[in-house]
């Protein structure tokens, strides 16, 4: 494993603060084996309050926008310089892990605390942003906090209901003391022309860094997607013993072949160098009608395809429609894909990546870069025209579960890289 050299950041980040805050946050939001910090709920608010308390202790500027995002800012020496934002979210999935999202905010605070202790003042403003409602399982809408900060949250999103309370986002915002009317009007707190960069440190949510034995990586892009959440294969229910194969309209056989063919298309595209993932997360017959001795007349399935290259998404979609058409003909079934949803890929800023590559080299860290398969608030900032990058920290056991296992030694290296890279940006 690579280790950091003595060519570190100008000021040592406050690693002890980071470790203490993560421990306190886990203890305060523990829910059985994991943690729960519901968007616009008590756990998320407690996390924001912890960050605010540390900011006040350091004498930093504190602001809260109409959406409820928190900004902790160290003012720079040049009043005309643009702001660097270090951000991530503080909410979690139900009974999730302690590091997903929160590690990025706390890493930024550790950098500011190190500067504060050393008496260092950057040329540009540097703000740590604690973002609301990134986890869409609470409200079925992606990136509420970051879109709200940029004035990009549609007014109809305020009507979506929280999964556990059944109450609208508007009600939850208003109850927490925020301003949903300003959000609906598209009032932006973060201005693209005033922002030098958005940087997000996050645990990796897969096994790539574990497999490569690397503690940290730069992220080159965030995969976009197209999804069919409610696809159906419709055939005909019939007796399992009485209908020969030639007369069957078997939805299970058709659905199985469709998935197998799509997986083969994925393998072929990957062999040609395409960055792509293909997943069927739902595959089920109707429990009301299925039976041991019946040919299944319907299968429900979901289709999730992701890539950070739009051309690859378009190519896979063409393959999907062709495979669906040919499968329907072969098995005499109907393939209904249903409504399509999509998200835009986001590419990280090459200039800032170059800056952080230099800092990686200075720290003695082996160069490693990868795309993010999961979505992050960074995608919203990048697609809004703000130069953006992400850093990944090695983390065992995936995320969105209580077994997230980021090592503090890896976190220390990642925070040092964050600090060194930001110091280059604000020099």
CSV table of C-alpha atoms in Angstrom, one decimal:
chain,number,residue,atom,x,y,z
A,1,UNK,CA,0.0,0.0,0.0
A,2,UNK,CA,1.3,3.5,-0.8
A,3,UNK,CA,2.0,5.8,2.0
A,4,UNK,CA,2.2,9.5,2.2
A,5,UNK,CA,5.6,11.3,1.9
A,6,UNK,CA,6.7,14.3,3.9
A,7,UNK,CA,5.5,16.5,0.9
A,8,UNK,CA,2.1,17.0,2.5
A,9,UNK,CA,-0.2,19.9,2.7
A,10,UNK,CA,1.0,23.3,4.1
A,11,UNK,CA,-1.1,22.7,7.3
A,12,UNK,CA,-1.8,19.3,8.8
A,13,UNK,CA,-5.6,18.6,8.7
A,14,UNK,CA,-7.2,18.0,12.1
A,15,UNK,CA,-7.5,14.2,11.9
A,16,UNK,CA,-8.4,14.0,15.6
A,17,UNK,CA,-11.4,16.2,15.0
A,18,UNK,CA,-12.5,14.0,12.1
A,19,UNK,CA,-12.2,10.8,14.1
A,20,UNK,CA,-14.1,12.3,17.1
A,21,UNK,CA,-16.9,13.7,15.0
A,22,UNK,CA,-17.4,10.4,13.2
A,23,UNK,CA,-17.6,8.5,16.5
A,24,UNK,CA,-20.0,11.0,18.0
A,25,UNK,CA,-22.2,11.0,14.9
A,26,UNK,CA,-22.4,7.2,14.9
A,27,UNK,CA,-23.3,7.1,18.6
A,28,UNK,CA,-25.9,9.8,18.2
A,29,UNK,CA,-27.7,8.3,15.2
A,30,UNK,CA,-27.3,4.6,15.8
A,31,UNK,CA,-30.4,2.6,14.8
A,32,UNK,CA,-29.8,-1.1,15.7
A,33,UNK,CA,-26.8,-2.3,13.8
A,34,UNK,CA,-26.4,0.8,11.7
A,35,UNK,CA,-27.3,4.5,11.6
A,36,UNK,CA,-30.4,6.3,10.3
A,37,UNK,CA,-30.3,10.0,9.4
A,38,UNK,CA,-33.5,10.6,7.6
A,39,UNK,CA,-33.6,13.5,5.1
A,40,UNK,CA,-35.3,16.5,6.9
A,41,UNK,CA,-35.4,14.4,10.0
A,42,UNK,CA,-33.8,14.4,13.4
A,43,UNK,CA,-30.7,12.5,12.5
A,44,UNK,CA,-29.8,14.7,9.5
A,45,UNK,CA,-30.5,17.8,11.6
A,46,UNK,CA,-28.3,16.5,14.4
A,47,UNK,CA,-25.4,16.0,11.9
A,48,UNK,CA,-25.8,19.5,10.6
A,49,UNK,CA,-25.9,20.9,14.1
A,50,UNK,CA,-22.6,19.1,14.9
A,51,UNK,CA,-20.9,20.7,11.9
A,52,UNK,CA,-22.3,24.1,12.8
A,53,UNK,CA,-21.1,23.9,16.4
A,54,UNK,CA,-17.5,23.2,15.3
A,55,UNK,CA,-17.7,26.1,12.8
A,56,UNK,CA,-18.8,28.5,15.5
A,57,UNK,CA,-16.0,27.3,17.7
A,58,UNK,CA,-13.5,28.1,15.0
A,59,UNK,CA,-15.1,31.5,14.3
A,60,UNK,CA,-16.0,30.6,10.7
A,61,UNK,CA,-19.0,32.1,8.8
A,62,UNK,CA,-22.1,30.0,8.9
A,63,UNK,CA,-25.0,30.3,6.4
A,64,UNK,CA,-28.1,28.2,5.7
A,65,UNK,CA,-29.9,28.4,2.4
A,66,UNK,CA,-33.6,28.1,1.6
A,67,UNK,CA,-33.3,24.4,1.0
A,68,UNK,CA,-31.6,23.9,4.4
A,69,UNK,CA,-28.0,23.3,3.1
A,70,UNK,CA,-25.4,24.4,5.6
A,71,UNK,CA,-22.3,26.4,4.5
A,72,UNK,CA,-19.3,26.8,6.8
A,73,UNK,CA,-16.9,29.3,5.2
A,74,UNK,CA,-13.3,30.4,5.9
A,75,UNK,CA,-13.0,33.8,4.2
A,76,UNK,CA,-10.1,34.3,1.9
A,77,UNK,CA,-7.7,37.2,1.6
A,78,UNK,CA,-8.9,38.2,-1.8
A,79,UNK,CA,-12.5,39.5,-1.6
A,80,UNK,CA,-12.9,39.2,-5.4
A,81,UNK,CA,-11.7,35.5,-5.6
A,82,UNK,CA,-14.2,32.7,-6.3
A,83,UNK,CA,-15.2,30.2,-3.7
A,84,UNK,CA,-14.1,26.6,-3.5
A,85,UNK,CA,-16.8,24.3,-2.1
A,86,UNK,CA,-15.9,21.0,-0.3
A,87,UNK,CA,-19.2,19.2,0.1
A,88,UNK,CA,-21.2,16.1,0.6
A,89,UNK,CA,-24.4,14.9,2.2
A,90,UNK,CA,-25.3,14.1,5.9
A,91,UNK,CA,-28.4,11.9,5.5
A,92,UNK,CA,-28.2,8.2,5.3
A,93,UNK,CA,-30.4,5.3,4.2
A,94,UNK,CA,-32.3,3.5,6.9
A,95,UNK,CA,-30.0,1.4,9.1
A,96,UNK,CA,-27.1,2.4,6.8
A,97,UNK,CA,-23.4,3.0,7.4
A,98,UNK,CA,-21.8,5.9,9.2
A,99,UNK,CA,-19.4,7.1,6.5
A,100,UNK,CA,-21.5,7.4,3.3
A,101,UNK,CA,-21.7,11.2,2.8
A,102,UNK,CA,-20.7,12.3,6.2
A,103,UNK,CA,-17.1,11.4,5.8
A,104,UNK,CA,-16.8,14.0,3.0
A,105,UNK,CA,-18.3,16.9,5.1
A,106,UNK,CA,-16.1,16.0,8.1
A,107,UNK,CA,-13.0,15.8,5.9
A,108,UNK,CA,-13.6,19.3,4.7
A,109,UNK,CA,-14.1,20.5,8.3
A,110,UNK,CA,-10.8,18.8,9.3
A,111,UNK,CA,-9.0,20.8,6.6
A,112,UNK,CA,-10.5,24.1,7.8
A,113,UNK,CA,-9.7,23.2,11.4
A,114,UNK,CA,-6.0,22.5,10.4
A,115,UNK,CA,-5.8,25.9,8.7
A,116,UNK,CA,-7.4,27.6,11.7
A,117,UNK,CA,-5.0,26.1,14.2
A,118,UNK,CA,-2.0,27.0,12.0
A,119,UNK,CA,-3.3,30.6,11.3
A,120,UNK,CA,-3.4,29.9,7.6
A,121,UNK,CA,-5.7,32.0,5.4
A,122,UNK,CA,-6.4,30.9,1.8
A,123,UNK,CA,-6.6,33.5,-1.0
A,124,UNK,CA,-10.1,32.3,-2.0
A,125,UNK,CA,-13.1,31.6,0.2
A,126,UNK,CA,-13.3,27.9,1.1
A,127,UNK,CA,-16.7,26.6,2.1
A,128,UNK,CA,-17.6,23.2,3.6
A,129,UNK,CA,-21.2,22.4,2.4
A,130,UNK,CA,-23.4,19.9,4.3
A,131,UNK,CA,-26.0,19.0,1.7
A,132,UNK,CA,-29.6,17.9,2.4
A,133,UNK,CA,-31.5,14.9,1.1
A,134,UNK,CA,-29.1,13.1,-1.2
A,135,UNK,CA,-30.5,9.7,-0.5
A,136,UNK,CA,-33.6,9.4,-2.6
A,137,UNK,CA,-35.2,6.5,-0.6
A,138,UNK,CA,-36.6,9.2,1.7
A,139,UNK,CA,-38.1,11.4,-1.0
A,140,UNK,CA,-38.4,9.8,-4.5
A,141,UNK,CA,-36.5,12.5,-6.2
A,142,UNK,CA,-32.7,12.7,-6.7
A,143,UNK,CA,-30.4,15.4,-5.4
A,144,UNK,CA,-32.9,17.6,-3.6
A,145,UNK,CA,-30.3,19.5,-1.6
A,146,UNK,CA,-27.8,20.2,-4.4
A,147,UNK,CA,-30.4,21.1,-6.9
A,148,UNK,CA,-32.1,23.4,-4.4
A,149,UNK,CA,-28.8,25.1,-3.8
A,150,UNK,CA,-28.3,25.8,-7.5
A,151,UNK,CA,-31.9,26.9,-8.0
A,152,UNK,CA,-32.6,23.9,-10.1
A,153,UNK,CA,-35.2,22.0,-8.0
A,154,UNK,CA,-38.6,21.9,-9.9
A,155,UNK,CA,-41.5,23.2,-7.9
A,156,UNK,CA,-43.4,19.9,-8.3
A,157,UNK,CA,-40.6,18.1,-6.4
A,158,UNK,CA,-41.9,19.9,-3.3
A,159,UNK,CA,-45.0,17.8,-3.5
A,160,UNK,CA,-43.3,14.4,-3.2
A,161,UNK,CA,-43.9,12.6,0.0
A,162,UNK,CA,-41.4,11.2,2.4
A,163,UNK,CA,-41.5,7.4,2.5
A,164,UNK,CA,-41.9,7.0,6.2
A,165,UNK,CA,-44.2,10.0,7.1
A,166,UNK,CA,-46.3,10.4,4.0
A,167,UNK,CA,-45.9,14.1,4.3
A,168,UNK,CA,-44.6,16.4,1.5
A,169,UNK,CA,-41.1,17.7,1.1
A,170,UNK,CA,-42.7,21.2,1.3
A,171,UNK,CA,-44.1,20.4,4.7
A,172,UNK,CA,-40.9,19.0,6.0
A,173,UNK,CA,-38.9,22.0,4.7
A,174,UNK,CA,-41.3,24.5,6.3
A,175,UNK,CA,-41.4,22.6,9.6
A,176,UNK,CA,-37.6,22.7,9.8
A,177,UNK,CA,-37.6,26.5,9.3
A,178,UNK,CA,-36.5,26.7,5.7
A,179,UNK,CA,-38.1,28.5,2.7
A,180,UNK,CA,-39.8,26.2,0.2
A,181,UNK,CA,-41.4,29.1,-1.6
A,182,UNK,CA,-37.9,30.5,-2.5
A,183,UNK,CA,-36.9,27.0,-3.6
A,184,UNK,CA,-39.9,26.7,-5.9
A,185,UNK,CA,-39.0,30.1,-7.3
A,186,UNK,CA,-35.6,28.9,-8.3
A,187,UNK,CA,-33.6,31.2,-6.0
A,188,UNK,CA,-30.0,30.0,-6.1
A,189,UNK,CA,-27.6,30.2,-3.2
A,190,UNK,CA,-24.6,28.8,-5.1
A,191,UNK,CA,-23.8,30.8,-8.2
A,192,UNK,CA,-21.8,29.1,-11.0
A,193,UNK,CA,-20.0,32.3,-11.8
A,194,UNK,CA,-18.8,32.8,-8.2
A,195,UNK,CA,-17.7,29.2,-7.6
A,196,UNK,CA,-14.1,28.1,-8.5
A,197,UNK,CA,-14.7,24.4,-7.8
A,198,UNK,CA,-16.8,21.8,-6.1
A,199,UNK,CA,-14.9,18.9,-4.5
A,200,UNK,CA,-16.5,15.9,-2.9
A,201,UNK,CA,-14.7,13.3,-0.9
A,202,UNK,CA,-16.7,10.0,-0.5
A,203,UNK,CA,-16.1,6.4,0.4
A,204,UNK,CA,-16.0,4.1,-2.6
A,205,UNK,CA,-19.2,2.1,-2.6
A,206,UNK,CA,-17.8,-0.9,-4.4
A,207,UNK,CA,-14.7,-3.2,-4.3
A,208,UNK,CA,-12.4,-1.6,-6.9
A,209,UNK,CA,-10.0,0.0,-4.4
A,210,UNK,CA,-10.0,-3.0,-2.2
A,211,UNK,CA,-9.1,-5.2,-5.3
A,212,UNK,CA,-6.4,-2.8,-6.5
A,213,UNK,CA,-5.0,-2.3,-2.9
A,214,UNK,CA,-5.2,1.5,-3.2
A,215,UNK,CA,-6.3,3.7,-0.3
A,216,UNK,CA,-7.6,6.6,-2.5
A,217,UNK,CA,-8.4,7.4,-6.1
A,218,UNK,CA,-9.4,10.3,-8.2
A,219,UNK,CA,-12.8,10.0,-9.9
A,220,UNK,CA,-12.9,10.8,-13.6
A,221,UNK,CA,-16.7,10.8,-14.1
A,222,UNK,CA,-20.0,9.8,-12.6
A,223,UNK,CA,-22.1,7.4,-14.5
A,224,UNK,CA,-25.5,8.5,-15.9
A,225,UNK,CA,-28.2,5.9,-16.5
A,226,UNK,CA,-31.4,4.9,-18.2
A,227,UNK,CA,-33.8,2.8,-16.2
A,228,UNK,CA,-37.0,0.8,-16.8
A,229,UNK,CA,-38.3,0.2,-13.3
A,230,UNK,CA,-41.6,-1.5,-14.3
A,231,UNK,CA,-40.9,-3.6,-17.4
A,232,UNK,CA,-43.2,-6.6,-18.0
A,233,UNK,CA,-43.1,-9.7,-20.2
A,234,UNK,CA,-46.7,-10.7,-20.9
A,235,UNK,CA,-47.4,-14.2,-22.2
A,236,UNK,CA,-50.2,-16.6,-21.4
A,237,UNK,CA,-51.0,-18.7,-18.3
A,238,UNK,CA,-51.5,-22.4,-19.1
A,239,UNK,CA,-51.3,-25.9,-17.6
A,240,UNK,CA,-47.7,-27.0,-17.2
A,241,UNK,CA,-48.3,-30.5,-18.3
A,242,UNK,CA,-50.9,-30.1,-21.0
A,243,UNK,CA,-49.3,-27.5,-23.3
A,244,UNK,CA,-46.3,-28.5,-25.5
A,245,UNK,CA,-43.4,-26.1,-26.0
A,246,UNK,CA,-44.4,-25.1,-29.5
A,247,UNK,CA,-47.8,-23.8,-28.2
A,248,UNK,CA,-46.5,-22.0,-25.1
A,249,UNK,CA,-46.3,-18.3,-24.5
A,250,UNK,CA,-44.0,-18.7,-21.5
A,251,UNK,CA,-43.1,-15.3,-19.9
A,252,UNK,CA,-40.4,-16.8,-17.6
A,253,UNK,CA,-38.5,-18.4,-20.6
A,254,UNK,CA,-38.8,-15.1,-22.6
A,255,UNK,CA,-37.7,-13.0,-19.7
A,256,UNK,CA,-34.8,-15.3,-18.9
A,257,UNK,CA,-33.6,-15.2,-22.5
A,258,UNK,CA,-34.0,-11.4,-22.6
A,259,UNK,CA,-31.8,-11.0,-19.5
A,260,UNK,CA,-29.2,-13.5,-20.8
A,261,UNK,CA,-29.0,-11.7,-24.1
A,262,UNK,CA,-28.6,-8.3,-22.5
A,263,UNK,CA,-25.9,-9.6,-20.3
A,264,UNK,CA,-24.1,-10.9,-23.4
A,265,UNK,CA,-24.4,-7.5,-25.0
A,266,UNK,CA,-22.9,-6.0,-21.9
A,267,UNK,CA,-19.9,-8.4,-22.1
A,268,UNK,CA,-19.4,-7.6,-25.8
A,269,UNK,CA,-19.5,-3.8,-25.2
A,270,UNK,CA,-17.1,-4.2,-22.2
A,271,UNK,CA,-14.7,-6.2,-24.3
A,272,UNK,CA,-14.7,-3.3,-26.8
A,273,UNK,CA,-13.7,-0.9,-23.9
A,274,UNK,CA,-17.1,0.5,-22.9
A,275,UNK,CA,-17.6,1.7,-19.4
A,276,UNK,CA,-21.0,0.2,-18.6
A,277,UNK,CA,-23.0,-1.7,-16.0
A,278,UNK,CA,-26.2,-3.6,-16.6
A,279,UNK,CA,-28.4,-4.8,-13.7
A,280,UNK,CA,-31.8,-6.5,-13.3
A,281,UNK,CA,-32.6,-6.0,-9.7
A,282,UNK,CA,-36.3,-7.1,-9.8
A,283,UNK,CA,-37.4,-10.3,-11.5
A,284,UNK,CA,-40.6,-11.9,-10.3
A,285,UNK,CA,-43.8,-13.7,-11.3
A,286,UNK,CA,-47.2,-12.6,-10.0
A,287,UNK,CA,-47.7,-14.2,-6.5
A,288,UNK,CA,-51.5,-13.9,-6.9
A,289,UNK,CA,-51.5,-16.0,-10.1
A,290,UNK,CA,-48.3,-18.1,-10.3
A,291,UNK,CA,-48.4,-21.7,-9.2
A,292,UNK,CA,-46.2,-24.8,-9.3
A,293,UNK,CA,-48.2,-26.4,-12.1
A,294,UNK,CA,-48.8,-23.2,-14.3
A,295,UNK,CA,-46.8,-21.8,-17.1
A,296,UNK,CA,-46.2,-18.2,-16.0
A,297,UNK,CA,-48.1,-15.6,-18.0
A,298,UNK,CA,-46.3,-12.5,-16.7
A,299,UNK,CA,-42.9,-11.5,-15.4
A,300,UNK,CA,-42.1,-8.2,-13.9
A,301,UNK,CA,-38.5,-6.9,-14.0
A,302,UNK,CA,-36.4,-3.8,-13.7
A,303,UNK,CA,-33.5,-2.8,-16.0
A,304,UNK,CA,-30.8,-0.4,-14.8
A,305,UNK,CA,-28.0,0.6,-17.3
A,306,UNK,CA,-25.2,3.0,-16.3
A,307,UNK,CA,-22.2,4.6,-18.0
A,308,UNK,CA,-20.4,7.9,-17.8
A,309,UNK,CA,-20.3,8.1,-21.6
A,310,UNK,CA,-23.6,9.1,-23.3
A,311,UNK,CA,-22.7,7.2,-26.5
A,312,UNK,CA,-22.5,3.9,-24.6
A,313,UNK,CA,-25.9,4.5,-23.0
A,314,UNK,CA,-27.4,5.1,-26.4
A,315,UNK,CA,-25.7,2.0,-27.9
A,316,UNK,CA,-26.9,-0.2,-25.1
A,317,UNK,CA,-30.5,1.2,-25.4
A,318,UNK,CA,-30.5,0.3,-29.1
A,319,UNK,CA,-29.4,-3.2,-28.2
A,320,UNK,CA,-32.1,-3.4,-25.5
A,321,UNK,CA,-34.9,-2.5,-27.9
A,322,UNK,CA,-33.6,-4.9,-30.5
A,323,UNK,CA,-33.3,-7.8,-28.0
A,324,UNK,CA,-36.8,-7.0,-26.7
A,325,UNK,CA,-38.3,-7.0,-30.2
A,326,UNK,CA,-36.6,-10.3,-31.1
A,327,UNK,CA,-37.5,-12.0,-27.8
A,328,UNK,CA,-41.1,-11.0,-28.2
A,329,UNK,CA,-41.3,-12.5,-31.7
A,330,UNK,CA,-39.5,-15.8,-30.7
A,331,UNK,CA,-41.7,-16.5,-27.7
A,332,UNK,CA,-44.9,-14.9,-29.0
A,333,UNK,CA,-45.1,-12.6,-25.9
A,334,UNK,CA,-45.4,-8.9,-25.4
A,335,UNK,CA,-42.5,-6.9,-24.0
A,336,UNK,CA,-43.6,-3.7,-22.3
A,337,UNK,CA,-40.7,-1.7,-21.0
A,338,UNK,CA,-42.9,0.9,-19.4
A,339,UNK,CA,-41.8,4.5,-18.5
A,340,UNK,CA,-38.1,5.3,-19.0
A,341,UNK,CA,-36.2,7.4,-16.5
A,342,UNK,CA,-32.7,8.7,-17.0
A,343,UNK,CA,-29.9,10.7,-15.4
A,344,UNK,CA,-27.1,12.6,-17.2
A,345,UNK,CA,-23.5,11.4,-16.9
A,346,UNK,CA,-21.1,13.9,-15.4
A,347,UNK,CA,-17.4,14.3,-16.4
A,348,UNK,CA,-14.9,15.6,-13.8
A,349,UNK,CA,-12.9,18.8,-14.6
A,350,UNK,CA,-9.6,17.9,-16.3
A,351,UNK,CA,-7.8,20.9,-15.0
A,352,UNK,CA,-8.6,20.2,-11.4
A,353,UNK,CA,-7.8,16.5,-11.9
A,354,UNK,CA,-4.4,17.6,-13.1
A,355,UNK,CA,-3.9,19.7,-10.0
A,356,UNK,CA,-4.8,16.8,-7.7
A,357,UNK,CA,-2.6,14.4,-9.7
A,358,UNK,CA,0.3,16.6,-8.8
A,359,UNK,CA,-0.7,16.5,-5.1
A,360,UNK,CA,-1.0,12.7,-5.3
A,361,UNK,CA,2.5,12.5,-6.6
A,362,UNK,CA,3.8,14.9,-3.9
A,363,UNK,CA,2.2,12.7,-1.2
A,364,UNK,CA,3.8,9.6,-2.6
A,365,UNK,CA,0.5,8.0,-3.5
A,366,UNK,CA,0.3,5.7,-6.5
A,367,UNK,CA,-1.8,7.2,-9.2
A,368,UNK,CA,-5.3,5.6,-9.5
A,369,UNK,CA,-8.4,6.8,-11.3
A,370,UNK,CA,-11.8,5.4,-11.8
A,371,UNK,CA,-15.4,6.3,-12.7
A,372,UNK,CA,-18.2,6.3,-10.1
A,373,UNK,CA,-21.0,3.9,-10.7
A,374,UNK,CA,-23.2,5.5,-8.1
A,375,UNK,CA,-24.7,8.9,-8.3
A,376,UNK,CA,-23.5,11.8,-6.2
A,377,UNK,CA,-24.2,15.5,-5.7
A,378,UNK,CA,-21.0,16.2,-7.6
A,379,UNK,CA,-22.9,15.3,-10.8
A,380,UNK,CA,-25.3,18.1,-10.3
A,381,UNK,CA,-22.6,20.7,-9.8
A,382,UNK,CA,-20.6,19.4,-12.8
A,383,UNK,CA,-23.6,19.4,-15.1
A,384,UNK,CA,-24.4,23.0,-13.9
A,385,UNK,CA,-21.1,24.1,-15.2
A,386,UNK,CA,-19.1,24.2,-12.0
A,387,UNK,CA,-15.6,22.6,-12.3
A,388,UNK,CA,-15.9,19.5,-10.2
A,389,UNK,CA,-14.0,16.5,-9.0
A,390,UNK,CA,-14.4,13.7,-6.5
A,391,UNK,CA,-12.0,11.7,-4.4
A,392,UNK,CA,-12.8,8.1,-3.3
A,393,UNK,CA,-11.6,6.5,-0.1
A,394,UNK,CA,-11.1,2.7,0.2
A,395,UNK,CA,-14.0,1.1,2.1
A,396,UNK,CA,-14.8,-2.5,2.7
A,397,UNK,CA,-18.2,-4.1,2.5
A,398,UNK,CA,-19.8,-1.6,0.2
A,399,UNK,CA,-22.2,1.0,1.5
A,400,UNK,CA,-25.8,1.6,2.4
A,401,UNK,CA,-25.3,-1.0,5.0
A,402,UNK,CA,-24.1,-1.1,8.6
A,403,UNK,CA,-20.8,-2.8,7.7
A,404,UNK,CA,-19.1,0.1,6.0
A,405,UNK,CA,-15.5,-0.2,7.1
A,406,UNK,CA,-13.4,2.7,6.1
A,407,UNK,CA,-10.0,2.6,7.8
A,408,UNK,CA,-8.8,5.8,9.5
A,409,UNK,CA,-5.3,5.4,8.0
A,410,UNK,CA,-6.9,5.6,4.5
A,411,UNK,CA,-9.1,8.5,5.6
A,412,UNK,CA,-6.0,10.3,6.8
A,413,UNK,CA,-4.3,9.9,3.4
A,414,UNK,CA,-7.5,11.1,1.6
A,415,UNK,CA,-7.8,14.2,3.8
A,416,UNK,CA,-4.2,15.0,3.2
A,417,UNK,CA,-4.8,14.7,-0.5
A,418,UNK,CA,-7.9,16.9,-0.2
A,419,UNK,CA,-6.0,19.6,1.7
A,420,UNK,CA,-3.0,19.5,-0.6
A,421,UNK,CA,-5.1,19.8,-3.7
A,422,UNK,CA,-7.3,22.6,-2.4
A,423,UNK,CA,-4.2,24.5,-1.2
A,424,UNK,CA,-2.9,24.4,-4.8
A,425,UNK,CA,-6.3,25.7,-6.1
A,426,UNK,CA,-6.4,28.6,-3.7
A,427,UNK,CA,-2.7,29.5,-3.9
